[in-house]
XYZ file of C-alpha atoms in Angstrom:
683
model
C 0.170 0.048 0.066
C 2.963 2.249 0.207
C 5.149 2.966 -2.466
C 8.675 4.801 -2.850
C 8.477 8.218 -4.403
C 11.884 9.934 -5.538
C 11.523 13.761 -4.966
C 12.055 15.869 -7.864
C 14.352 18.133 -5.892
C 17.050 15.692 -4.976
C 19.811 14.095 -7.033
C 19.494 10.602 -7.713
C 22.801 9.726 -6.358
C 21.825 10.703 -2.681
C 21.561 7.878 -0.115
C 18.341 6.317 -0.019
C 17.276 7.531 3.475
C 17.660 11.194 2.215
C 16.726 10.435 -1.456
C 13.093 9.504 -1.258
C 9.923 9.832 0.942
C 6.968 7.413 1.089
C 3.785 7.989 -0.747
C 0.308 7.574 1.033
C -2.021 4.794 0.566
C -4.167 4.620 -2.578
C -7.337 7.080 -1.472
C -9.416 5.004 -3.730
C -8.638 1.705 -2.325
C -11.735 -0.052 -1.141
C -10.810 -0.933 2.261
C -12.717 -0.488 5.227
C -10.611 2.190 6.747
C -10.470 4.291 3.517
C -14.185 3.937 2.920
C -14.738 5.407 6.549
C -12.181 8.193 5.937
C -14.118 9.127 2.522
C -17.621 9.047 4.608
C -15.957 11.298 6.952
C -14.601 13.799 4.074
C -18.037 13.795 2.702
C -19.765 14.558 5.937
C -17.573 17.382 6.624
C -18.326 18.927 3.536
C -22.153 18.555 4.295
C -21.395 19.892 7.877
C -19.601 22.820 6.294
C -22.405 23.655 3.656
C -25.217 23.369 6.655
C -23.141 25.710 8.813
C -22.720 28.650 6.293
C -26.520 28.213 5.385
C -27.150 28.506 9.107
C -24.778 31.599 9.497
C -26.415 33.220 6.603
C -29.962 32.555 7.971
C -28.807 34.048 11.456
C -27.522 37.151 9.809
C -30.770 37.604 7.663
C -32.789 37.108 11.041
C -30.555 39.897 12.803
C -31.103 42.469 9.605
C -34.761 41.908 8.850
C -37.821 43.638 10.482
C -40.531 42.010 8.564
C -42.205 39.535 10.625
C -43.299 37.303 7.681
C -39.520 37.045 6.655
C -38.572 36.357 10.331
C -41.033 33.468 10.434
C -39.800 31.995 7.111
C -36.171 32.532 8.260
C -36.958 30.696 11.968
C -38.478 27.684 10.066
C -35.307 27.428 7.689
C -33.143 27.660 10.985
C -34.931 24.920 12.602
C -34.668 22.719 9.505
C -30.755 23.533 9.344
C -30.263 23.058 12.876
C -32.170 19.426 12.787
C -29.889 18.635 9.668
C -26.863 19.463 11.551
C -27.889 17.298 14.444
C -28.349 14.353 12.106
C -24.717 14.979 10.374
C -22.939 15.223 13.489
C -24.924 11.810 14.706
C -23.509 10.205 11.365
C -20.256 11.523 12.264
C -20.443 10.065 15.735
C -21.233 6.865 14.136
C -18.195 6.780 12.063
C -16.029 7.417 15.267
C -17.910 4.512 17.023
C -17.253 2.102 13.767
C -14.426 0.345 15.773
C -15.064 -3.047 14.140
C -13.144 -1.627 10.953
C -9.984 -1.122 12.805
C -9.866 -4.258 14.806
C -7.758 -7.385 13.889
C -9.031 -9.311 11.041
C -8.534 -12.590 13.124
C -11.164 -13.961 15.158
C -11.191 -11.945 18.204
C -12.271 -12.826 21.939
C -11.804 -9.436 23.580
C -13.618 -6.113 23.994
C -13.029 -3.729 20.953
C -10.524 -0.814 21.395
C -11.329 2.767 20.497
C -9.094 4.053 17.618
C -9.083 8.047 16.490
C -10.047 8.819 13.213
C -7.507 11.189 11.023
C -8.359 14.598 10.617
C -9.492 15.473 7.119
C -7.686 18.701 5.143
C -8.027 20.559 2.059
C -5.203 20.516 -0.673
C -2.701 23.496 -0.048
C -1.168 25.294 -3.140
C 2.576 26.394 -2.010
C 3.599 27.258 -5.264
C 2.924 31.110 -5.795
C 3.462 32.003 -2.313
C 6.981 30.422 -1.924
C 8.174 31.331 -5.160
C 7.133 35.008 -4.545
C 9.160 34.915 -1.081
C 12.519 33.197 -2.588
C 12.272 36.261 -5.356
C 11.710 38.946 -2.923
C 13.299 37.673 0.259
C 16.278 35.816 -1.049
C 16.695 37.440 -4.046
C 17.227 33.981 -6.169
C 15.375 32.774 -9.452
C 12.430 31.001 -8.033
C 11.863 28.801 -11.065
C 14.917 26.774 -10.237
C 12.959 25.789 -6.850
C 9.774 24.550 -8.675
C 10.777 20.835 -7.761
C 11.534 21.495 -4.222
C 8.081 22.928 -3.879
C 6.423 20.276 -5.699
C 8.138 17.670 -3.486
C 6.645 19.613 -0.411
C 3.307 19.411 -1.857
C 3.611 15.762 -2.791
C 4.484 14.961 0.531
C 1.775 16.925 2.224
C -0.723 15.043 -0.059
C 0.748 11.711 0.875
C 0.015 12.644 4.586
C -3.482 12.638 3.895
C -3.721 9.019 3.535
C -0.668 7.703 5.599
C -0.329 3.623 5.522
C -1.186 2.088 8.987
C 1.961 1.202 9.907
C 5.549 2.515 11.245
C 6.165 3.652 7.610
C 2.976 5.810 7.972
C 4.153 7.100 11.101
C 7.615 8.077 9.847
C 6.199 9.762 6.850
C 3.899 12.020 9.135
C 6.763 12.863 11.389
C 8.961 13.639 8.313
C 6.448 16.019 6.926
C 6.151 17.755 10.656
C 9.941 17.913 10.698
C 10.082 19.268 7.062
C 7.254 21.890 8.262
C 9.949 23.303 10.971
C 12.289 24.054 7.994
C 9.624 25.685 5.861
C 8.393 27.642 8.862
C 11.693 29.185 9.584
C 12.679 29.773 5.640
C 9.380 30.998 4.524
C 7.105 32.306 7.481
C 8.389 35.407 8.907
C 6.930 36.570 12.163
C 5.873 39.899 10.763
C 3.251 39.071 8.217
C 1.253 36.230 7.038
C 2.123 34.371 3.640
C -1.216 34.205 2.062
C -1.238 30.128 2.519
C -4.466 29.233 3.766
C -4.675 25.632 5.920
C -7.954 24.109 6.465
C -8.372 21.190 8.934
C -11.786 19.596 10.043
C -12.624 18.893 13.545
C -12.457 15.120 14.081
C -15.626 14.958 16.318
C -17.825 17.969 15.118
C -16.660 18.068 11.303
C -16.490 21.931 11.684
C -13.588 23.387 9.350
C -10.891 25.694 10.817
C -8.984 27.888 8.352
C -6.131 29.842 9.351
C -2.943 31.249 7.262
C -1.019 30.132 10.523
C 1.477 27.287 9.883
C 1.215 26.097 13.619
C -2.364 24.796 12.684
C -0.830 22.673 10.217
C 1.898 21.446 12.383
C -0.496 20.832 15.380
C -2.826 18.811 12.988
C -0.249 16.630 11.842
C 0.655 15.852 15.326
C -3.053 14.791 15.981
C -2.631 12.599 13.167
C 0.354 11.007 14.194
C -1.348 10.102 17.637
C -4.534 8.930 15.769
C -2.374 6.790 13.665
C -0.769 5.063 16.502
C -4.160 4.398 17.988
C -5.138 2.649 14.845
C -2.380 0.521 14.763
C -2.645 -0.445 18.302
C -6.163 -1.574 17.642
C -4.985 -3.366 14.705
C -2.825 -5.711 16.453
C -3.494 -9.171 17.068
C -4.560 -9.390 20.915
C -4.392 -13.320 20.868
C -0.534 -13.205 20.985
C 1.945 -11.824 23.196
C 3.689 -9.994 20.658
C 0.636 -8.395 19.464
C -0.413 -7.345 22.987
C 2.953 -5.745 23.546
C 2.965 -3.889 20.351
C -0.528 -2.749 21.335
C 0.469 -1.610 24.648
C 3.463 0.169 23.133
C 1.261 2.102 20.183
C -1.494 3.560 22.765
C 1.574 4.579 25.051
C 3.027 6.315 21.962
C -0.475 7.738 20.942
C -0.724 9.176 24.562
C 2.754 10.656 24.481
C 2.133 12.479 20.907
C -1.242 13.696 22.230
C 0.411 14.815 25.718
C 3.131 16.430 23.739
C 0.416 18.487 21.453
C -1.386 19.865 24.490
C 1.774 20.922 26.394
C 3.541 22.461 23.206
C 0.574 24.008 21.339
C -2.050 26.494 23.026
C -4.938 28.312 21.774
C -5.905 25.572 19.115
C -9.096 26.761 17.264
C -10.335 22.872 17.128
C -12.226 21.146 19.914
C -10.478 17.948 19.101
C -7.184 19.612 19.931
C -8.351 21.753 22.988
C -6.366 21.109 26.058
C -9.549 19.640 27.840
C -10.472 16.996 24.914
C -6.745 16.090 24.729
C -6.583 15.384 28.396
C -9.486 12.943 28.090
C -7.976 11.453 24.989
C -4.451 10.640 26.657
C -6.543 9.148 29.663
C -8.386 6.929 27.202
C -5.209 5.765 25.473
C -3.369 4.753 28.757
C -6.573 3.148 29.997
C -6.304 0.985 26.558
C -2.939 0.419 27.121
C -3.731 -0.923 30.783
C -6.409 -3.208 29.444
C -3.943 -4.844 26.912
C -1.543 -5.524 29.834
C -4.128 -7.286 31.684
C -4.834 -9.313 28.607
C -1.249 -10.111 28.099
C -0.803 -11.463 31.640
C -3.922 -13.418 31.286
C -3.167 -14.632 27.794
C -1.505 -18.066 28.928
C -4.663 -18.710 31.089
C -5.511 -17.581 34.710
C -5.088 -20.687 36.841
C -7.614 -21.416 39.457
C -4.744 -21.004 42.192
C -4.859 -18.718 45.042
C -2.000 -16.408 44.636
C -2.482 -16.204 40.965
C -5.968 -15.040 41.292
C -5.219 -12.559 43.995
C -2.774 -11.102 41.710
C -5.367 -11.027 38.755
C -7.835 -9.427 41.242
C -5.785 -6.466 41.788
C -4.689 -6.181 38.178
C -8.235 -6.146 36.802
C -9.489 -3.780 39.406
C -6.959 -1.364 38.204
C -8.229 -1.673 34.680
C -11.862 -1.050 36.098
C -10.376 2.190 38.034
C -8.660 3.822 35.216
C -11.887 3.310 32.982
C -13.887 4.948 35.749
C -11.567 7.981 35.566
C -11.870 8.081 32.010
C -15.696 7.899 32.058
C -15.671 10.684 34.629
C -13.233 13.036 32.510
C -15.725 12.336 29.555
C -18.879 13.656 31.360
C -17.329 17.111 32.375
C -17.801 20.163 30.552
C -17.066 21.340 27.886
C -15.743 17.740 26.476
C -19.340 16.399 27.251
C -20.808 17.919 24.410
C -18.350 16.904 21.681
C -16.966 13.383 22.835
C -18.975 10.672 21.155
C -21.680 9.677 23.436
C -20.827 5.862 22.670
C -17.348 6.411 23.924
C -18.488 7.600 27.102
C -20.878 4.764 27.736
C -18.190 2.213 26.440
C -15.807 3.540 29.185
C -18.572 3.042 31.678
C -19.357 -0.505 30.480
C -15.601 -1.392 30.867
C -15.374 0.006 34.054
C -18.305 -2.172 35.399
C -17.145 -5.056 33.387
C -13.741 -5.261 35.090
C -14.939 -4.348 38.310
C -17.200 -7.424 38.184
C -14.284 -9.654 37.064
C -12.327 -8.260 40.256
C -14.868 -9.359 42.481
C -15.522 -12.690 40.726
C -12.081 -13.564 41.117
C -11.796 -12.851 44.870
C -14.933 -14.882 45.327
C -13.614 -17.605 43.604
C -10.598 -17.566 45.843
C -12.934 -17.658 48.954
C -15.119 -20.458 47.590
C -12.835 -22.807 46.082
C -9.608 -22.444 48.212
C -10.332 -23.475 51.843
C -7.470 -23.324 54.110
C -5.567 -26.474 54.049
C -3.011 -27.864 56.682
C 0.054 -27.908 54.058
C -1.045 -24.317 53.040
C 1.247 -21.221 54.044
C -1.188 -19.348 56.471
C 0.765 -16.079 57.036
C 1.267 -15.775 52.958
C -2.409 -16.324 52.365
C -3.491 -13.921 55.167
C -0.896 -11.113 53.813
C -1.965 -11.818 50.154
C -5.990 -11.442 51.073
C -5.360 -8.476 53.336
C -3.628 -6.615 50.754
C -6.803 -6.766 48.572
C -8.790 -4.762 50.886
C -8.674 -1.477 52.264
C -10.826 -2.471 55.131
C -12.635 -5.360 56.324
C -16.422 -5.397 57.089
C -17.167 -4.897 60.576
C -16.689 -8.110 62.827
C -14.651 -10.003 60.430
C -10.764 -10.501 60.425
C -8.867 -11.650 57.774
C -7.284 -14.734 59.440
C -10.601 -15.664 60.817
C -12.262 -15.492 57.371
C -9.395 -17.895 56.044
C -10.147 -20.364 58.793
C -13.912 -20.258 59.194
C -15.539 -22.062 56.550
C -18.922 -20.236 56.975
C -17.537 -16.551 57.029
C -15.282 -17.514 54.116
C -18.570 -18.612 52.183
C -20.591 -15.516 53.138
C -17.755 -13.193 52.260
C -17.354 -15.039 48.848
C -21.172 -14.923 48.168
C -21.187 -11.240 48.867
C -18.379 -10.639 46.171
C -20.544 -12.889 43.727
C -23.555 -10.552 44.380
C -21.549 -7.402 43.827
C -20.062 -9.066 40.700
C -23.652 -9.980 39.404
C -24.693 -6.383 40.024
C -21.816 -4.998 38.046
C -22.622 -7.207 35.205
C -26.173 -6.016 35.006
C -25.244 -2.569 35.127
C -22.925 -2.983 32.145
C -25.562 -4.930 30.248
C -27.957 -2.347 30.984
C -25.807 0.662 29.978
C -25.055 -1.489 26.708
C -28.659 -2.208 25.969
C -29.392 1.462 26.130
C -26.843 2.767 23.430
C -27.874 1.883 19.898
C -24.521 1.788 18.557
C -22.754 -0.377 21.358
C -25.787 -2.875 21.281
C -25.140 -3.918 17.713
C -21.512 -4.734 18.462
C -21.764 -8.462 18.855
C -18.462 -9.234 20.580
C -19.167 -6.843 23.147
C -22.476 -8.489 23.909
C -20.781 -11.828 23.953
C -18.109 -10.756 26.529
C -20.547 -9.354 28.715
C -23.486 -12.222 28.761
C -20.816 -14.665 29.045
C -19.313 -13.084 32.269
C -22.610 -12.428 33.719
C -23.972 -15.977 33.129
C -20.492 -17.495 34.809
C -20.927 -15.338 37.740
C -24.607 -16.632 37.972
C -23.531 -19.986 37.753
C -20.772 -19.654 40.227
C -23.677 -18.069 42.744
C -25.747 -20.906 42.010
C -23.423 -23.479 42.947
C -22.892 -22.344 46.351
C -24.859 -23.591 49.272
C -28.351 -21.907 50.004
C -29.402 -22.896 53.433
C -27.292 -20.152 55.198
C -28.591 -17.388 52.859
C -30.282 -15.674 55.787
C -26.924 -14.875 57.217
C -25.583 -13.767 54.079
C -26.688 -10.042 54.274
C -23.175 -8.326 54.562
C -21.754 -6.063 51.601
C -18.652 -7.047 50.033
C -15.669 -4.353 50.647
C -14.126 -2.317 47.781
C -11.088 -4.095 46.231
C -7.752 -2.228 46.217
C -6.572 -1.797 42.648
C -2.644 -2.230 41.837
C -0.660 -2.989 38.902
C 2.783 -4.408 38.807
C 3.197 -2.839 35.252
C 3.519 0.994 35.195
C 1.653 2.567 32.205
C 3.268 5.866 30.995
C 3.166 8.052 28.065
C 5.907 7.780 25.698
C 7.117 11.040 24.127
C 7.736 11.133 20.441
C 11.075 10.612 19.291
C 11.180 13.049 16.307
C 15.071 12.647 16.259
C 14.840 9.083 14.945
C 13.360 10.189 11.743
C 16.193 11.860 9.571
C 15.004 14.428 7.051
C 16.744 16.558 4.504
C 15.739 20.254 4.219
C 13.962 20.299 0.670
C 15.159 24.014 0.273
C 18.882 23.147 1.294
C 19.946 25.054 -1.481
C 19.025 28.420 -0.315
C 21.977 28.077 2.259
C 22.446 27.535 5.951
C 19.184 28.286 7.893
C 20.916 30.071 10.603
C 21.777 32.880 8.240
C 19.097 32.386 5.226
C 15.926 32.240 7.283
C 12.556 34.373 7.067
C 13.603 36.149 10.097
C 16.670 37.862 8.522
C 16.463 40.172 5.538
C 19.558 40.653 3.037
C 20.285 42.509 0.146
C 20.539 41.254 -3.196
C 23.774 39.598 -4.287
C 26.425 42.053 -5.582
C 29.056 41.378 -7.811
C 32.681 42.390 -6.612
C 35.842 41.942 -8.641
C 38.975 41.680 -6.482
C 42.247 42.433 -7.854
C 45.536 40.895 -5.975
C 47.426 44.058 -4.356
C 50.974 42.529 -3.747
C 49.536 39.232 -2.876
C 47.188 40.802 -0.435
C 43.290 40.534 -0.525
C 42.986 43.444 1.896
C 40.380 41.611 3.935
C 40.285 38.245 6.273
C 37.528 35.790 6.409
C 36.143 33.988 9.380
C 33.039 31.800 10.296
C 31.976 29.210 8.024
C 28.827 28.241 5.810
C 28.854 30.689 4.546
C 31.952 33.007 5.228
C 32.091 36.753 6.241
C 34.253 39.353 5.302
C 36.458 40.202 8.144
C 39.102 43.106 9.061
C 38.748 45.048 5.812
C 41.105 47.537 4.908
C 38.922 50.505 3.771
C 41.532 51.477 1.543
C 42.056 48.409 -0.624
C 40.263 48.281 -4.055
C 37.602 45.926 -2.994
C 36.368 48.414 -0.445
C 36.160 51.068 -2.978
C 33.815 49.174 -5.284
C 31.366 48.357 -2.483
C 32.755 45.510 -0.354
C 31.600 45.893 3.233
C 32.801 44.670 6.740
C 30.546 41.571 7.665
C 29.306 40.911 4.173
C 28.832 37.221 3.411
C 30.316 35.619 0.426
C 27.592 33.505 -1.150
C 29.488 32.717 -4.556
C 33.223 32.668 -6.005
C 33.950 32.619 -9.692
C 30.083 31.608 -10.242
C 30.226 28.868 -8.061
C 27.674 28.479 -5.281
C 29.780 28.853 -1.904
C 26.839 28.957 0.873
C 27.799 25.990 2.583
C 31.674 26.416 2.239
C 33.934 26.974 5.228
C 36.914 29.342 5.240
C 39.666 26.741 3.961
C 37.481 25.945 1.071
C 36.879 29.586 0.016
C 40.438 30.193 0.287
C 41.129 27.290 -1.673
C 38.926 28.617 -4.400
C 40.649 31.895 -4.021
C 44.316 30.342 -4.648
C 43.159 28.286 -7.497
C 42.469 31.619 -9.315
C 46.080 32.535 -9.199
C 46.930 35.913 -10.314
C 43.614 36.362 -12.057
C 40.830 38.832 -10.785
C 38.416 37.161 -8.636
C 34.735 37.400 -9.041
C 32.687 37.257 -5.747
C 29.112 37.684 -4.898
C 28.246 38.957 -1.384
C 25.112 39.775 0.431
C 24.740 42.381 3.341
C 22.544 42.536 6.418
C 19.541 44.631 5.679
C 18.192 46.279 8.614
C 14.393 47.037 7.970
C 11.677 47.907 10.567
C 9.415 45.015 10.956
C 5.694 45.735 11.176
C 3.288 43.300 12.310
C 0.656 42.255 9.862
C -2.545 44.433 10.299
C -5.203 41.452 10.211
C -5.404 38.055 11.362
C -6.270 35.551 8.840
C -8.011 33.009 11.294
C -11.466 31.971 9.952
C -13.747 29.200 11.516
C -17.336 28.395 11.636
C -19.530 26.741 13.984
C -17.088 26.778 16.963
C -18.563 26.748 20.150
C -17.702 29.048 23.242
C -14.125 28.103 24.035
C -12.179 29.638 21.135
C -12.802 32.970 19.400
C -13.425 33.368 15.764
C -13.320 37.046 15.524
C -10.210 38.896 13.874
C -7.475 39.680 16.305
C -6.262 42.971 14.905
C -7.790 46.365 13.212
C -6.425 48.089 10.053
C -3.531 50.056 10.939
C -4.956 53.260 9.527
C -7.794 52.927 11.784
C -5.576 52.534 15.030
C -5.650 55.938 16.993
C -2.114 57.127 17.012
C -2.378 58.399 20.406
C -2.851 55.038 22.044
C -0.803 51.927 21.929
C -2.463 49.189 20.155
C -2.557 45.918 22.618
C -0.379 42.982 21.390
C -2.804 40.673 19.763
C -2.340 36.712 20.265
C -3.006 34.268 17.597
C -5.366 31.349 18.315
C -2.511 28.889 17.976
C 0.454 30.123 20.224
C 3.747 28.270 20.327
C 4.236 27.757 24.001
C 2.652 27.322 27.370
C 1.935 31.011 28.088
C -0.617 33.683 27.308
C -3.524 31.510 27.924
C -6.903 33.315 26.783
C -10.277 32.314 25.921
C -12.986 33.807 24.049
C -16.514 33.484 22.683
C -17.900 32.608 19.312
C -21.487 33.464 17.914
C -21.986 30.103 16.150
C -22.280 26.712 17.673
C -22.913 23.079 16.567
C -25.972 21.290 18.316
C -25.197 19.040 21.112
C -24.935 15.274 20.528
C -27.632 13.054 21.582
C -27.633 9.264 22.514
C -29.652 8.279 19.329
C -28.436 7.448 16.347
C -28.833 5.305 13.120
C -28.170 1.473 13.540
C -24.878 0.044 12.737
C -25.142 -2.967 10.346
C -21.895 -4.496 10.794
C -21.478 -7.221 13.030
C -18.305 -8.818 14.846
C -17.523 -12.498 15.327
C -19.319 -14.191 18.378
C -17.291 -15.967 20.924
C -17.216 -17.536 24.302
C -15.685 -16.070 27.295
C -13.491 -18.054 29.643
C -14.698 -21.650 29.794
C -16.405 -22.381 33.516
C -15.551 -26.140 33.279
C -11.910 -25.568 32.862
C -9.404 -24.852 35.504
C -8.211 -21.906 33.423
C -10.110 -18.455 33.631
């Protein structure tokens, strides 16, 4: 699905790692993932059209005083809002279409949730970059058409990355390439006229800016999303597959955490700090779930200490999903997170808590203290499972007393059954989740197993079994943490390397056009020295020498000698070229630093529609000729700021309707399975 594409601006003789980048997947490929992404793109366009219609109707409503017109406009607004609600529910349906992203092998596990890739529109860098090369660097911009085409090809390929490490590497290479592009072509004093458009992954609302930071932040989000798709795609029936899944979700959490900490004021809800915080929690929870599956993959033996360990491990999974569910139900995330994700987090929390109570009930019901057992070790292991014991019970007494042991075991079974029933109830209330067969199979099988275990216990002492089972302390021996993105492992070459060293030839520094200087030897002396490197600089210039008289200045940089580019040459290489000329006059080209007063661009190019009240949609600056000269205009911040300071919030006038629980039925079914054979000694 991924092919090598040689860049047009790189020589064929260059090493392979620097001389090519990867193409994206075929966007017309009839794969399940590509179909979902194509549907997402279509929905984004429909949402954009509906939001524009609503904005126009709202403007007409504010402008008109005719009652008949107002009634018609209100009717149209009602229709448009209903249409927007339906479109948002369809987009939510795509976000919960988790079956497509799972491993193709027969699965026996609850599905994991991936993130969909953000969609974007095409961007044409050609004219803005060519104009800037001509204006700023005073070079023939037509000579850089291949480099500009390489940049656009790489961006186009990043819209459809392959779902593997090659896709991750391609996205990272474009992200790093954007760092070069930003330094070379995007001065801090003005906009370049390149409009970047990205669609919100959850609401479908477009965000348009002339700020390159929007592009970089969106690429980072897609890197994290691609990691989640890789993790979801791993085969969870093998140790290697589960290890890869844990690693992928930790890396996804690391990328999203880096995005949250590095880019602020993002004008898109899927990249807001609150949303990213929830997504990081969800990815770490899924990594914790895979760790539990990894421990239990060889089989959970019906043995005292094994079950005690698994009890705390699975209780930890239930706890982290409970925290995820709590975070998803907080404002402002609640209105934009897919409803099904919140319900799935609640279901998983209840399901894994039920498993924890089932395991400890199995310990109490199936393992009576024998004469050869280590009494102290069992007491220690059991006491570590509880924060407290019910009134009147002691751990050692429970181990020795058969009646108390059975009563506490049955109390845990009752609590497990309650959690199972709650998970099934919540699953039944969500239309999207109850159509996922594998989820229903897991919950039903676990519930039946707990009911069977409860029915196997003696019933004559039921009137004494009125106590409540204590809560279980969650604990894990496997620490799950975010893995920070390692950009340094991906080596990229600056497409615009020929412009010269970035430390000198950047958008922040202005230089004069190259001047030709003819140097004549005077008694074997040049009349100046050279210093620095790449490019070299004129140093200790003799003001009486012939070179100074025809325009050479102290501090000038030499960019060519004898018509040969020497921007990347050091002092020794340039002196070697001088010596090779012999007694002939030396022709060099030099540039000088151009001190110009930087003026901030007068208008913000930020544009977004349909955003809710967290981020502003209003232009941040006024025309310079309208600013009162007697007052100092306050410094205006962009929506997307590099760093962690200057956090501000503003309000918008347009909003998307809130998500509701209901949506269209999902037709895709997953393979059924049976969970944990109760007749076996393995759980």
